[in-house]
Short mmCIF file of C-alpha atoms in Angstrom, two decimals:
data_model
loop_
_atom_site.label_atom_id
_atom_site.label_comp_id
_atom_site.label_asym_id
_atom_site.label_seq_id
_atom_site.Cartn_x
_atom_site.Cartn_y
_atom_site.Cartn_z
CA MET A 1480 0.00 0.00 0.00
CA ALA A 1481 1.31 3.43 -0.96
CA GLU A 1482 2.19 5.80 1.86
CA LYS A 1483 -0.18 8.77 2.14
CA LEU A 1484 1.33 12.05 0.98
CA THR A 1485 1.07 14.53 3.83
CA HIS A 1486 0.68 17.64 1.66
CA LEU A 1487 -2.39 16.28 -0.16
CA ARG A 1488 -5.92 16.16 1.15
CA ASN A 1489 -8.12 13.14 0.43
CA ASP A 1490 -9.50 14.93 -2.64
CA GLY A 1491 -5.96 15.44 -4.01
CA THR A 1492 -5.67 19.18 -3.37
CA ALA A 1493 -2.52 20.56 -1.78
CA HIS A 1494 -2.52 22.05 1.71
CA MET A 1495 -0.07 23.06 4.41
CA VAL A 1496 0.41 20.32 6.98
CA ASP A 1497 -0.63 21.20 10.53
CA VAL A 1498 2.45 20.87 12.74
CA SER A 1499 1.02 22.65 15.79
CA ALA A 1500 0.82 19.44 17.86
CA LYS A 1501 4.42 18.43 17.16
CA ALA A 1502 7.08 18.99 19.80
CA VAL A 1503 9.70 21.67 19.38
CA THR A 1504 13.07 19.97 18.92
CA ALA A 1505 16.54 20.99 17.81
CA ARG A 1506 16.98 20.23 14.12
CA VAL A 1507 19.80 20.61 11.63
CA ALA A 1508 20.07 19.98 7.90
CA GLU A 1509 23.03 20.00 5.57
CA ALA A 1510 22.75 20.52 1.82
CA ARG A 1511 25.38 20.59 -0.90
CA GLY A 1512 25.65 21.65 -4.50
CA ARG A 1513 28.14 22.65 -7.18
CA VAL A 1514 28.55 25.38 -9.72
CA LEU A 1515 30.55 24.10 -12.67
CA LEU A 1516 32.79 26.82 -14.14
CA SER A 1517 35.34 27.38 -16.85
CA ALA A 1518 39.06 27.53 -16.13
CA THR A 1519 38.91 31.29 -16.80
CA ALA A 1520 36.23 31.76 -14.14
CA ILE A 1521 38.18 29.62 -11.65
CA ASP A 1522 41.26 31.75 -12.28
CA ALA A 1523 39.23 34.94 -11.72
CA LEU A 1524 37.88 33.61 -8.40
CA ARG A 1525 41.32 32.47 -7.23
CA SER A 1526 43.03 35.73 -8.21
CA ASP A 1527 40.18 37.93 -6.89
CA THR A 1528 39.69 39.53 -10.31
CA VAL A 1529 35.96 38.91 -10.83
CA PRO A 1530 34.73 42.16 -12.44
CA LYS A 1531 31.71 42.50 -10.10
CA GLY A 1532 33.75 42.00 -6.91
CA ASP A 1533 33.92 39.34 -4.21
CA ALA A 1534 31.68 36.68 -5.76
CA LEU A 1535 32.11 34.16 -2.94
CA ALA A 1536 31.16 36.67 -0.22
CA VAL A 1537 28.08 37.77 -2.16
CA ALA A 1538 27.04 34.13 -2.70
CA ARG A 1539 27.50 33.35 1.00
CA ILE A 1540 25.33 36.28 2.10
CA ALA A 1541 22.70 35.47 -0.55
CA GLY A 1542 22.52 31.90 0.75
CA ILE A 1543 22.06 33.03 4.34
CA GLN A 1544 19.36 35.48 3.32
CA ALA A 1545 17.59 32.84 1.21
CA ALA A 1546 17.46 30.32 4.05
CA LYS A 1547 15.56 32.88 6.12
CA ARG A 1548 13.13 33.58 3.25
CA THR A 1549 12.32 29.99 2.25
CA PRO A 1550 8.59 30.09 3.12
CA ASP A 1551 8.22 33.10 0.79
CA LEU A 1552 9.58 31.00 -2.08
CA VAL A 1553 8.31 27.47 -1.39
CA PRO A 1554 4.51 27.61 -1.09
CA LEU A 1555 3.94 24.84 1.48
CA ALA A 1556 7.08 25.41 3.57
CA HIS A 1557 6.35 26.45 7.15
CA PRO A 1558 7.70 29.74 8.44
CA ILE A 1559 10.11 28.51 11.09
CA ALA A 1560 12.77 30.20 13.15
CA VAL A 1561 16.15 29.92 11.48
CA HIS A 1562 18.66 30.03 14.33
CA ALA A 1563 21.94 29.52 12.45
CA VAL A 1564 23.16 29.31 8.87
CA ALA A 1565 26.69 28.42 7.81
CA VAL A 1566 27.60 28.52 4.13
CA ASP A 1567 30.98 27.38 2.85
CA LEU A 1568 32.08 27.87 -0.75
CA THR A 1569 35.23 26.07 -1.88
CA VAL A 1570 36.85 26.77 -5.23
CA ALA A 1571 37.83 23.51 -6.95
CA ASP A 1572 39.54 22.97 -10.30
CA ASP A 1573 36.23 22.67 -12.18
CA GLY A 1574 33.87 24.81 -10.11
CA VAL A 1575 32.73 25.83 -6.66
CA ASP A 1576 31.44 23.41 -4.03
CA ILE A 1577 28.74 24.85 -1.77
CA VAL A 1578 27.87 23.39 1.64
CA ALA A 1579 25.16 24.83 3.88
CA GLU A 1580 24.22 23.86 7.41
CA VAL A 1581 21.01 25.33 8.79
CA ARG A 1582 19.77 24.98 12.39
CA THR A 1583 16.51 25.55 14.21
CA ALA A 1584 14.55 24.56 17.29
CA ASP A 1585 11.06 24.20 15.90
CA ARG A 1586 8.22 21.80 15.05
CA THR A 1587 9.28 20.81 11.55
CA GLY A 1588 12.46 20.15 9.61
CA ILE A 1589 14.83 22.63 8.06
CA GLU A 1590 15.82 20.71 4.92
CA MET A 1591 14.04 23.11 2.56
CA GLU A 1592 15.92 26.04 4.08
CA ALA A 1593 19.24 24.25 3.53
CA LEU A 1594 18.34 23.46 -0.10
CA THR A 1595 17.18 27.02 -0.72
CA CYS A 1596 20.39 28.33 0.82
CA VAL A 1597 22.59 26.29 -1.52
CA THR A 1598 20.51 27.03 -4.60
CA VAL A 1599 20.37 30.79 -4.09
CA ALA A 1600 24.08 30.91 -3.20
CA ALA A 1601 24.72 29.15 -6.52
CA LEU A 1602 22.47 31.59 -8.38
CA ALA A 1603 24.22 34.57 -6.80
CA LEU A 1604 27.61 33.12 -7.72
CA ILE A 1605 26.51 32.73 -11.33
CA ASP A 1606 25.22 36.30 -11.35
CA MET A 1607 28.58 37.51 -10.09
CA ILE A 1608 30.65 35.44 -12.55
CA LYS A 1609 28.46 35.51 -15.69
CA ALA A 1610 30.59 38.18 -17.39
CA VAL A 1611 33.52 35.74 -17.20
CA ASP A 1612 31.64 32.46 -17.80
CA LYS A 1613 28.33 32.46 -19.66
CA HIS A 1614 28.10 28.66 -19.39
CA ALA A 1615 28.22 28.28 -15.60
CA ARG A 1616 25.94 25.47 -14.46
CA ILE A 1617 24.35 24.50 -11.13
CA THR A 1618 24.45 20.78 -10.39
CA ASP A 1619 24.07 18.15 -7.67
CA VAL A 1620 21.96 20.16 -5.20
CA ARG A 1621 20.74 17.78 -2.50
CA VAL A 1622 20.20 17.27 1.21
CA THR A 1623 23.20 15.38 2.56
CA ALA A 1624 22.31 15.12 6.25
CA LYS A 1625 19.60 15.87 8.77
CA ALA A 1626 19.26 15.47 12.50
CA GLY A 1627 16.44 15.91 14.96
CA GLY A 1628 12.73 15.45 14.76
CA ARG A 1629 10.58 12.35 14.77
CA SER A 1630 12.28 10.66 11.81
CA GLY A 1631 15.70 10.88 13.46
CA ASP A 1632 19.12 11.36 12.00
CA TRP A 1633 20.21 10.63 8.43
CA ARG A 1634 23.40 11.15 6.39
CA GLU A 1635 23.93 10.68 2.66
CA GLY A 1636 25.34 7.22 2.03
CA ASP A 1637 23.82 5.83 5.23
CA PRO A 1638 23.46 2.09 4.62
CA ARG A 1639 20.08 2.07 6.41
CA GLU A 1640 18.50 3.96 3.52
#
């Protein structure tokens, strides 16, 4: 038997799930993604010669801001308190790796905030670097870990999955 989808009513229409009876617990989610870039763009990031300025700093701030604004962008996401956001951008030989960790103490998970953080950081990076690399591409955005809440802890590659 198929598991019931929580965001659908019996008639198939979408609705926001009621989480008011759930306990407030500490929760954390980690998400990752990549922006694939040309060698020219990598050189510009490494030599701090991106024409628009500090692309990595702008992307980091955009990611933090996006995590806090997730319910404005994702229609059925709950407005929850975002207590901490850490965004790391690492320049690699073929692009930039983005890792976000988002924390809360609330009634529902924070995975969507982590995903939004990574995605908007990637978009901001592309906006900053597009004069140097018109073919930049976002790839591999995913939740890689979560902790807290009723479903417990999970990490990408966990053999229990």
